């Protein structure tokens, strides 16, 4: 197995094998969420986007008076489902205002065909996606004790949207991409002015290792600091759905979670 290699600042991405970590999933709210062991969501739904009244986000608040930094969560291709809400609750336990955006106008998919249809409909208007996420940031600023700093975090479809948001908006200070679609043009990346976090899977048939390396090459050429890892022995979706293959997914997911906590500490 390969040793862990951090891809920061100007280094290429490498496939990494995480060490077997000793964290107890019952002691960490995020590990409970991503292993399928979280309780019912405890936050509340929010209508936040005037251009699409059916868009219903989900808000989870940390305990205390604040102010708190914020994370904008961008759902997978099936929409804003319970696993995303549980993940938002876990971020709130870490001290973040967690807002899960709804890019599908309240709709969710229950099959591959439905999910593809939802993705295509949303992707048909990239400007509306940016406006939706900007509206989430604005809502947080107007309605919660926020610090004014936010990061966008997305998985699968949402990972690609997180990158699009970094390219299309100045309303946030961090971008975390979990196995989302990528670009490899340094000129397109000139708009990004913050460090980028990325977690990818060696066995991802949709986003191969070569594409991740090309993405990191482009960030390096554009002068964008980054923390990107490719984990071996895992497939697409491994982080948000550890229970699909716990033997391989859990060590990688724990390591990626530790990296994400450190990353958010740096940028927020």
PDB file of N, CA and C in Angstrom, residues 14-89:
ATOM      1  N   UNK A  14      -1.698  12.223  -5.681  1.00  0.00           N
ATOM      2  CA  UNK A  14      -1.209  10.858  -5.673  1.00  0.00           C
ATOM      3  C   UNK A  14      -2.224   9.948  -5.028  1.00  0.00           C
ATOM      4  N   UNK A  15      -2.235   8.693  -5.420  1.00  0.00           N
ATOM      5  CA  UNK A  15      -3.117   7.725  -4.793  1.00  0.00           C
ATOM      6  C   UNK A  15      -2.579   7.417  -3.410  1.00  0.00           C
ATOM      7  N   UNK A  16      -3.458   7.442  -2.413  1.00  0.00           N
ATOM      8  CA  UNK A  16      -3.000   7.246  -1.045  1.00  0.00           C
ATOM      9  C   UNK A  16      -3.777   6.123  -0.387  1.00  0.00           C
ATOM     10  N   UNK A  17      -3.096   5.430   0.517  1.00  0.00           N
ATOM     11  CA  UNK A  17      -3.734   4.409   1.331  1.00  0.00           C
ATOM     12  C   UNK A  17      -3.763   4.919   2.755  1.00  0.00           C
ATOM     13  N   UNK A  18      -4.948   5.217   3.298  1.00  0.00           N
ATOM     14  CA  UNK A  18      -5.004   5.758   4.644  1.00  0.00           C
ATOM     15  C   UNK A  18      -4.635   4.714   5.674  1.00  0.00           C
ATOM     16  N   UNK A  19      -4.042   5.140   6.787  1.00  0.00           N
ATOM     17  CA  UNK A  19      -3.785   4.196   7.860  1.00  0.00           C
ATOM     18  C   UNK A  19      -5.090   3.774   8.506  1.00  0.00           C
ATOM     19  N   UNK A  20      -5.079   2.639   9.137  1.00  0.00           N
ATOM     20  CA  UNK A  20      -6.260   2.207   9.877  1.00  0.00           C
ATOM     21  C   UNK A  20      -6.381   3.068  11.126  1.00  0.00           C
ATOM     22  N   UNK A  21      -7.397   3.919  11.171  1.00  0.00           N
ATOM     23  CA  UNK A  21      -7.561   4.844  12.281  1.00  0.00           C
ATOM     24  C   UNK A  21      -8.424   4.206  13.364  1.00  0.00           C
ATOM     25  N   UNK A  22      -8.243   4.695  14.575  1.00  0.00           N
ATOM     26  CA  UNK A  22      -8.896   4.063  15.713  1.00  0.00           C
ATOM     27  C   UNK A  22     -10.129   4.815  16.182  1.00  0.00           C
ATOM     28  N   UNK A  23     -10.654   5.742  15.389  1.00  0.00           N
ATOM     29  CA  UNK A  23     -11.796   6.508  15.838  1.00  0.00           C
ATOM     30  C   UNK A  23     -13.011   5.605  16.023  1.00  0.00           C
ATOM     31  N   UNK A  24     -13.780   5.879  17.056  1.00  0.00           N
ATOM     32  CA  UNK A  24     -15.027   5.179  17.309  1.00  0.00           C
ATOM     33  C   UNK A  24     -16.142   5.964  16.644  1.00  0.00           C
ATOM     34  N   UNK A  25     -16.851   5.367  15.663  1.00  0.00           N
ATOM     35  CA  UNK A  25     -17.882   6.129  14.974  1.00  0.00           C
ATOM     36  C   UNK A  25     -18.970   6.642  15.897  1.00  0.00           C
ATOM     37  N   UNK A  26     -19.190   5.976  17.035  1.00  0.00           N
ATOM     38  CA  UNK A  26     -20.221   6.432  17.954  1.00  0.00           C
ATOM     39  C   UNK A  26     -19.835   7.723  18.661  1.00  0.00           C
ATOM     40  N   UNK A  27     -18.549   8.068  18.681  1.00  0.00           N
ATOM     41  CA  UNK A  27     -18.109   9.266  19.391  1.00  0.00           C
ATOM     42  C   UNK A  27     -18.003  10.477  18.485  1.00  0.00           C
ATOM     43  N   UNK A  28     -18.237  10.329  17.212  1.00  0.00           N
ATOM     44  CA  UNK A  28     -18.097  11.416  16.249  1.00  0.00           C
ATOM     45  C   UNK A  28     -19.380  11.501  15.436  1.00  0.00           C
ATOM     46  N   UNK A  29     -20.055  12.638  15.517  1.00  0.00           N
ATOM     47  CA  UNK A  29     -21.342  12.784  14.832  1.00  0.00           C
ATOM     48  C   UNK A  29     -21.217  12.592  13.332  1.00  0.00           C
ATOM     49  N   UNK A  30     -20.106  13.043  12.749  1.00  0.00           N
ATOM     50  CA  UNK A  30     -19.958  12.891  11.308  1.00  0.00           C
ATOM     51  C   UNK A  30     -19.794  11.427  10.929  1.00  0.00           C
ATOM     52  N   UNK A  31     -19.015  10.695  11.704  1.00  0.00           N
ATOM     53  CA  UNK A  31     -18.851   9.280  11.400  1.00  0.00           C
ATOM     54  C   UNK A  31     -20.161   8.523  11.572  1.00  0.00           C
ATOM     55  N   UNK A  32     -20.981   8.939  12.521  1.00  0.00           N
ATOM     56  CA  UNK A  32     -22.306   8.325  12.634  1.00  0.00           C
ATOM     57  C   UNK A  32     -23.138   8.625  11.390  1.00  0.00           C
ATOM     58  N   UNK A  33     -23.040   9.856  10.902  1.00  0.00           N
ATOM     59  CA  UNK A  33     -23.840  10.245   9.735  1.00  0.00           C
ATOM     60  C   UNK A  33     -23.434   9.476   8.491  1.00  0.00           C
ATOM     61  N   UNK A  34     -22.140   9.386   8.237  1.00  0.00           N
ATOM     62  CA  UNK A  34     -21.700   8.807   6.966  1.00  0.00           C
ATOM     63  C   UNK A  34     -21.607   7.287   6.999  1.00  0.00           C
ATOM     64  N   UNK A  35     -21.818   6.690   8.178  1.00  0.00           N
ATOM     65  CA  UNK A  35     -21.894   5.233   8.264  1.00  0.00           C
ATOM     66  C   UNK A  35     -23.334   4.744   8.368  1.00  0.00           C
ATOM     67  N   UNK A  36     -24.296   5.667   8.310  1.00  0.00           N
ATOM     68  CA  UNK A  36     -25.700   5.283   8.385  1.00  0.00           C
ATOM     69  C   UNK A  36     -26.201   5.059   9.789  1.00  0.00           C
ATOM     70  N   UNK A  37     -25.529   5.648  10.790  1.00  0.00           N
ATOM     71  CA  UNK A  37     -25.895   5.437  12.185  1.00  0.00           C
ATOM     72  C   UNK A  37     -26.388   6.693  12.883  1.00  0.00           C
ATOM     73  N   UNK A  38     -26.718   7.725  12.131  1.00  0.00           N
ATOM     74  CA  UNK A  38     -27.206   8.964  12.737  1.00  0.00           C
ATOM     75  C   UNK A  38     -28.700   8.862  13.023  1.00  0.00           C
ATOM     76  N   UNK A  39     -29.149   9.684  13.940  1.00  0.00           N
ATOM     77  CA  UNK A  39     -30.571   9.744  14.231  1.00  0.00           C
ATOM     78  C   UNK A  39     -31.313  10.614  13.230  1.00  0.00           C
ATOM     79  N   UNK A  40     -32.568  10.879  13.523  1.00  0.00           N
ATOM     80  CA  UNK A  40     -33.377  11.719  12.645  1.00  0.00           C
ATOM     81  C   UNK A  40     -32.809  13.130  12.609  1.00  0.00           C
ATOM     82  N   UNK A  41     -32.883  13.806  11.474  1.00  0.00           N
ATOM     83  CA  UNK A  41     -32.375  15.181  11.385  1.00  0.00           C
ATOM     84  C   UNK A  41     -33.040  16.081  12.417  1.00  0.00           C
ATOM     85  N   UNK A  42     -32.238  16.982  12.997  1.00  0.00           N
ATOM     86  CA  UNK A  42     -32.731  17.830  14.082  1.00  0.00           C
ATOM     87  C   UNK A  42     -32.829  19.301  13.703  1.00  0.00           C
ATOM     88  N   UNK A  43     -32.478  19.652  12.461  1.00  0.00           N
ATOM     89  CA  UNK A  43     -32.537  21.044  12.038  1.00  0.00           C
ATOM     90  C   UNK A  43     -33.910  21.413  11.502  1.00  0.00           C
ATOM     91  N   UNK A  44     -33.942  22.417  10.630  1.00  0.00           N
ATOM     92  CA  UNK A  44     -35.234  22.860  10.092  1.00  0.00           C
ATOM     93  C   UNK A  44     -35.105  23.236   8.624  1.00  0.00           C
ATOM     94  N   UNK A  45     -36.219  23.139   7.919  1.00  0.00           N
ATOM     95  CA  UNK A  45     -36.263  23.519   6.516  1.00  0.00           C
ATOM     96  C   UNK A  45     -36.390  25.029   6.382  1.00  0.00           C
ATOM     97  N   UNK A  46     -35.831  25.556   5.286  1.00  0.00           N
ATOM     98  CA  UNK A  46     -35.790  27.002   5.066  1.00  0.00           C
ATOM     99  C   UNK A  46     -36.078  27.297   3.598  1.00  0.00           C
ATOM    100  N   UNK A  47     -36.980  28.231   3.349  1.00  0.00           N
ATOM    101  CA  UNK A  47     -37.173  28.772   1.999  1.00  0.00           C
ATOM    102  C   UNK A  47     -36.299  30.005   1.873  1.00  0.00           C
ATOM    103  N   UNK A  48     -35.375  29.984   0.940  1.00  0.00           N
ATOM    104  CA  UNK A  48     -34.331  31.001   0.907  1.00  0.00           C
ATOM    105  C   UNK A  48     -34.091  31.619  -0.461  1.00  0.00           C
ATOM    106  N   UNK A  49     -34.669  31.062  -1.521  1.00  0.00           N
ATOM    107  CA  UNK A  49     -34.330  31.472  -2.881  1.00  0.00           C
ATOM    108  C   UNK A  49     -35.589  31.992  -3.564  1.00  0.00           C
ATOM    109  N   UNK A  50     -35.713  33.315  -3.659  1.00  0.00           N
ATOM    110  CA  UNK A  50     -36.932  33.921  -4.187  1.00  0.00           C
ATOM    111  C   UNK A  50     -37.207  33.514  -5.627  1.00  0.00           C
ATOM    112  N   UNK A  51     -36.163  33.283  -6.406  1.00  0.00           N
ATOM    113  CA  UNK A  51     -36.358  32.923  -7.812  1.00  0.00           C
ATOM    114  C   UNK A  51     -36.962  31.532  -7.978  1.00  0.00           C
ATOM    115  N   UNK A  52     -36.867  30.700  -6.947  1.00  0.00           N
ATOM    116  CA  UNK A  52     -37.443  29.353  -6.986  1.00  0.00           C
ATOM    117  C   UNK A  52     -38.068  29.058  -5.631  1.00  0.00           C
ATOM    118  N   UNK A  53     -39.328  29.485  -5.437  1.00  0.00           N
ATOM    119  CA  UNK A  53     -39.967  29.318  -4.126  1.00  0.00           C
ATOM    120  C   UNK A  53     -40.020  27.873  -3.642  1.00  0.00           C
ATOM    121  N   UNK A  54     -39.976  26.913  -4.573  1.00  0.00           N
ATOM    122  CA  UNK A  54     -40.037  25.511  -4.159  1.00  0.00           C
ATOM    123  C   UNK A  54     -38.723  25.009  -3.577  1.00  0.00           C
ATOM    124  N   UNK A  55     -37.647  25.748  -3.776  1.00  0.00           N
ATOM    125  CA  UNK A  55     -36.350  25.340  -3.225  1.00  0.00           C
ATOM    126  C   UNK A  55     -36.399  25.424  -1.705  1.00  0.00           C
ATOM    127  N   UNK A  56     -36.166  24.310  -1.058  1.00  0.00           N
ATOM    128  CA  UNK A  56     -36.256  24.242   0.398  1.00  0.00           C
ATOM    129  C   UNK A  56     -34.935  23.740   0.952  1.00  0.00           C
ATOM    130  N   UNK A  57     -34.160  24.646   1.518  1.00  0.00           N
ATOM    131  CA  UNK A  57     -32.894  24.271   2.116  1.00  0.00           C
ATOM    132  C   UNK A  57     -33.084  23.696   3.505  1.00  0.00           C
ATOM    133  N   UNK A  58     -31.975  23.261   4.084  1.00  0.00           N
ATOM    134  CA  UNK A  58     -32.006  22.669   5.422  1.00  0.00           C
ATOM    135  C   UNK A  58     -30.935  23.332   6.267  1.00  0.00           C
ATOM    136  N   UNK A  59     -31.323  23.823   7.435  1.00  0.00           N
ATOM    137  CA  UNK A  59     -30.417  24.551   8.326  1.00  0.00           C
ATOM    138  C   UNK A  59     -30.187  23.772   9.611  1.00  0.00           C
ATOM    139  N   UNK A  60     -28.914  23.604   9.966  1.00  0.00           N
ATOM    140  CA  UNK A  60     -28.532  23.027  11.254  1.00  0.00           C
ATOM    141  C   UNK A  60     -27.620  24.023  11.954  1.00  0.00           C
ATOM    142  N   UNK A  61     -27.945  24.353  13.192  1.00  0.00           N
ATOM    143  CA  UNK A  61     -27.208  25.379  13.929  1.00  0.00           C
ATOM    144  C   UNK A  61     -26.393  24.769  15.066  1.00  0.00           C
ATOM    145  N   UNK A  62     -25.189  25.292  15.285  1.00  0.00           N
ATOM    146  CA  UNK A  62     -24.404  24.853  16.447  1.00  0.00           C
ATOM    147  C   UNK A  62     -24.965  25.443  17.731  1.00  0.00           C
ATOM    148  N   UNK A  63     -24.581  24.863  18.837  1.00  0.00           N
ATOM    149  CA  UNK A  63     -24.988  25.410  20.123  1.00  0.00           C
ATOM    150  C   UNK A  63     -24.171  26.654  20.439  1.00  0.00           C
ATOM    151  N   UNK A  64     -24.770  27.584  21.184  1.00  0.00           N
ATOM    152  CA  UNK A  64     -24.065  28.788  21.580  1.00  0.00           C
ATOM    153  C   UNK A  64     -24.554  30.014  20.831  1.00  0.00           C
ATOM    154  N   UNK A  65     -23.964  31.150  21.185  1.00  0.00           N
ATOM    155  CA  UNK A  65     -24.402  32.419  20.622  1.00  0.00           C
ATOM    156  C   UNK A  65     -23.651  32.818  19.366  1.00  0.00           C
ATOM    157  N   UNK A  66     -22.512  32.214  19.109  1.00  0.00           N
ATOM    158  CA  UNK A  66     -21.752  32.584  17.917  1.00  0.00           C
ATOM    159  C   UNK A  66     -20.875  33.800  18.160  1.00  0.00           C
ATOM    160  N   UNK A  67     -20.355  34.405  17.098  1.00  0.00           N
ATOM    161  CA  UNK A  67     -20.632  34.078  15.691  1.00  0.00           C
ATOM    162  C   UNK A  67     -19.921  32.795  15.244  1.00  0.00           C
ATOM    163  N   UNK A  68     -20.484  32.187  14.186  1.00  0.00           N
ATOM    164  CA  UNK A  68     -19.982  30.929  13.666  1.00  0.00           C
ATOM    165  C   UNK A  68     -19.668  31.040  12.174  1.00  0.00           C
ATOM    166  N   UNK A  69     -18.648  30.334  11.690  1.00  0.00           N
ATOM    167  CA  UNK A  69     -18.455  30.205  10.239  1.00  0.00           C
ATOM    168  C   UNK A  69     -19.527  29.280   9.669  1.00  0.00           C
ATOM    169  N   UNK A  70     -19.667  29.302   8.354  1.00  0.00           N
ATOM    170  CA  UNK A  70     -20.743  28.538   7.714  1.00  0.00           C
ATOM    171  C   UNK A  70     -20.199  27.577   6.667  1.00  0.00           C
ATOM    172  N   UNK A  71     -20.926  26.488   6.471  1.00  0.00           N
ATOM    173  CA  UNK A  71     -20.661  25.579   5.355  1.00  0.00           C
ATOM    174  C   UNK A  71     -21.944  25.437   4.549  1.00  0.00           C
ATOM    175  N   UNK A  72     -21.805  25.563   3.230  1.00  0.00           N
ATOM    176  CA  UNK A  72     -22.910  25.364   2.304  1.00  0.00           C
ATOM    177  C   UNK A  72     -22.752  23.968   1.713  1.00  0.00           C
ATOM    178  N   UNK A  73     -23.699  23.101   1.965  1.00  0.00           N
ATOM    179  CA  UNK A  73     -23.617  21.717   1.516  1.00  0.00           C
ATOM    180  C   UNK A  73     -24.409  21.545   0.221  1.00  0.00           C
ATOM    181  N   UNK A  74     -23.794  20.874  -0.753  1.00  0.00           N
ATOM    182  CA  UNK A  74     -24.406  20.691  -2.068  1.00  0.00           C
ATOM    183  C   UNK A  74     -24.620  19.198  -2.285  1.00  0.00           C
ATOM    184  N   UNK A  75     -25.861  18.832  -2.443  1.00  0.00           N
ATOM    185  CA  UNK A  75     -26.276  17.434  -2.436  1.00  0.00           C
ATOM    186  C   UNK A  75     -25.773  16.635  -3.631  1.00  0.00           C
ATOM    187  N   UNK A  76     -25.902  15.330  -3.519  1.00  0.00           N
ATOM    188  CA  UNK A  76     -25.581  14.410  -4.611  1.00  0.00           C
ATOM    189  C   UNK A  76     -26.649  14.489  -5.698  1.00  0.00           C
ATOM    190  N   UNK A  77     -26.543  13.607  -6.685  1.00  0.00           N
ATOM    191  CA  UNK A  77     -27.430  13.692  -7.841  1.00  0.00           C
ATOM    192  C   UNK A  77     -28.881  13.341  -7.541  1.00  0.00           C
ATOM    193  N   UNK A  78     -29.143  12.736  -6.378  1.00  0.00           N
ATOM    194  CA  UNK A  78     -30.522  12.386  -6.048  1.00  0.00           C
ATOM    195  C   UNK A  78     -31.240  13.455  -5.238  1.00  0.00           C
ATOM    196  N   UNK A  79     -30.567  14.557  -4.922  1.00  0.00           N
ATOM    197  CA  UNK A  79     -31.233  15.670  -4.262  1.00  0.00           C
ATOM    198  C   UNK A  79     -30.968  15.748  -2.772  1.00  0.00           C
ATOM    199  N   UNK A  80     -31.698  16.647  -2.127  1.00  0.00           N
ATOM    200  CA  UNK A  80     -31.512  16.918  -0.705  1.00  0.00           C
ATOM    201  C   UNK A  80     -32.269  15.867   0.108  1.00  0.00           C
ATOM    202  N   UNK A  81     -31.585  14.777   0.391  1.00  0.00           N
ATOM    203  CA  UNK A  81     -32.181  13.638   1.091  1.00  0.00           C
ATOM    204  C   UNK A  81     -31.682  13.594   2.535  1.00  0.00           C
ATOM    205  N   UNK A  82     -32.164  12.607   3.282  1.00  0.00           N
ATOM    206  CA  UNK A  82     -31.891  12.555   4.715  1.00  0.00           C
ATOM    207  C   UNK A  82     -30.399  12.482   5.028  1.00  0.00           C
ATOM    208  N   UNK A  83     -29.604  11.754   4.254  1.00  0.00           N
ATOM    209  CA  UNK A  83     -28.180  11.628   4.555  1.00  0.00           C
ATOM    210  C   UNK A  83     -27.494  12.995   4.542  1.00  0.00           C
ATOM    211  N   UNK A  84     -27.896  13.871   3.629  1.00  0.00           N
ATOM    212  CA  UNK A  84     -27.313  15.214   3.592  1.00  0.00           C
ATOM    213  C   UNK A  84     -27.736  16.000   4.827  1.00  0.00           C
ATOM    214  N   UNK A  85     -28.988  15.863   5.238  1.00  0.00           N
ATOM    215  CA  UNK A  85     -29.453  16.553   6.448  1.00  0.00           C
ATOM    216  C   UNK A  85     -28.685  16.064   7.677  1.00  0.00           C
ATOM    217  N   UNK A  86     -28.477  14.771   7.766  1.00  0.00           N
ATOM    218  CA  UNK A  86     -27.717  14.226   8.897  1.00  0.00           C
ATOM    219  C   UNK A  86     -26.276  14.727   8.887  1.00  0.00           C
ATOM    220  N   UNK A  87     -25.718  14.860   7.704  1.00  0.00           N
ATOM    221  CA  UNK A  87     -24.364  15.402   7.586  1.00  0.00           C
ATOM    222  C   UNK A  87     -24.331  16.857   8.024  1.00  0.00           C
ATOM    223  N   UNK A  88     -25.363  17.615   7.668  1.00  0.00           N
ATOM    224  CA  UNK A  88     -25.452  19.007   8.121  1.00  0.00           C
ATOM    225  C   UNK A  88     -25.487  19.072   9.642  1.00  0.00           C
ATOM    226  N   UNK A  89     -26.273  18.201  10.264  1.00  0.00           N
ATOM    227  CA  UNK A  89     -26.316  18.170  11.728  1.00  0.00           C
ATOM    228  C   UNK A  89     -24.932  17.916  12.312  1.00  0.00           C
TER     229      UNK A  89
END
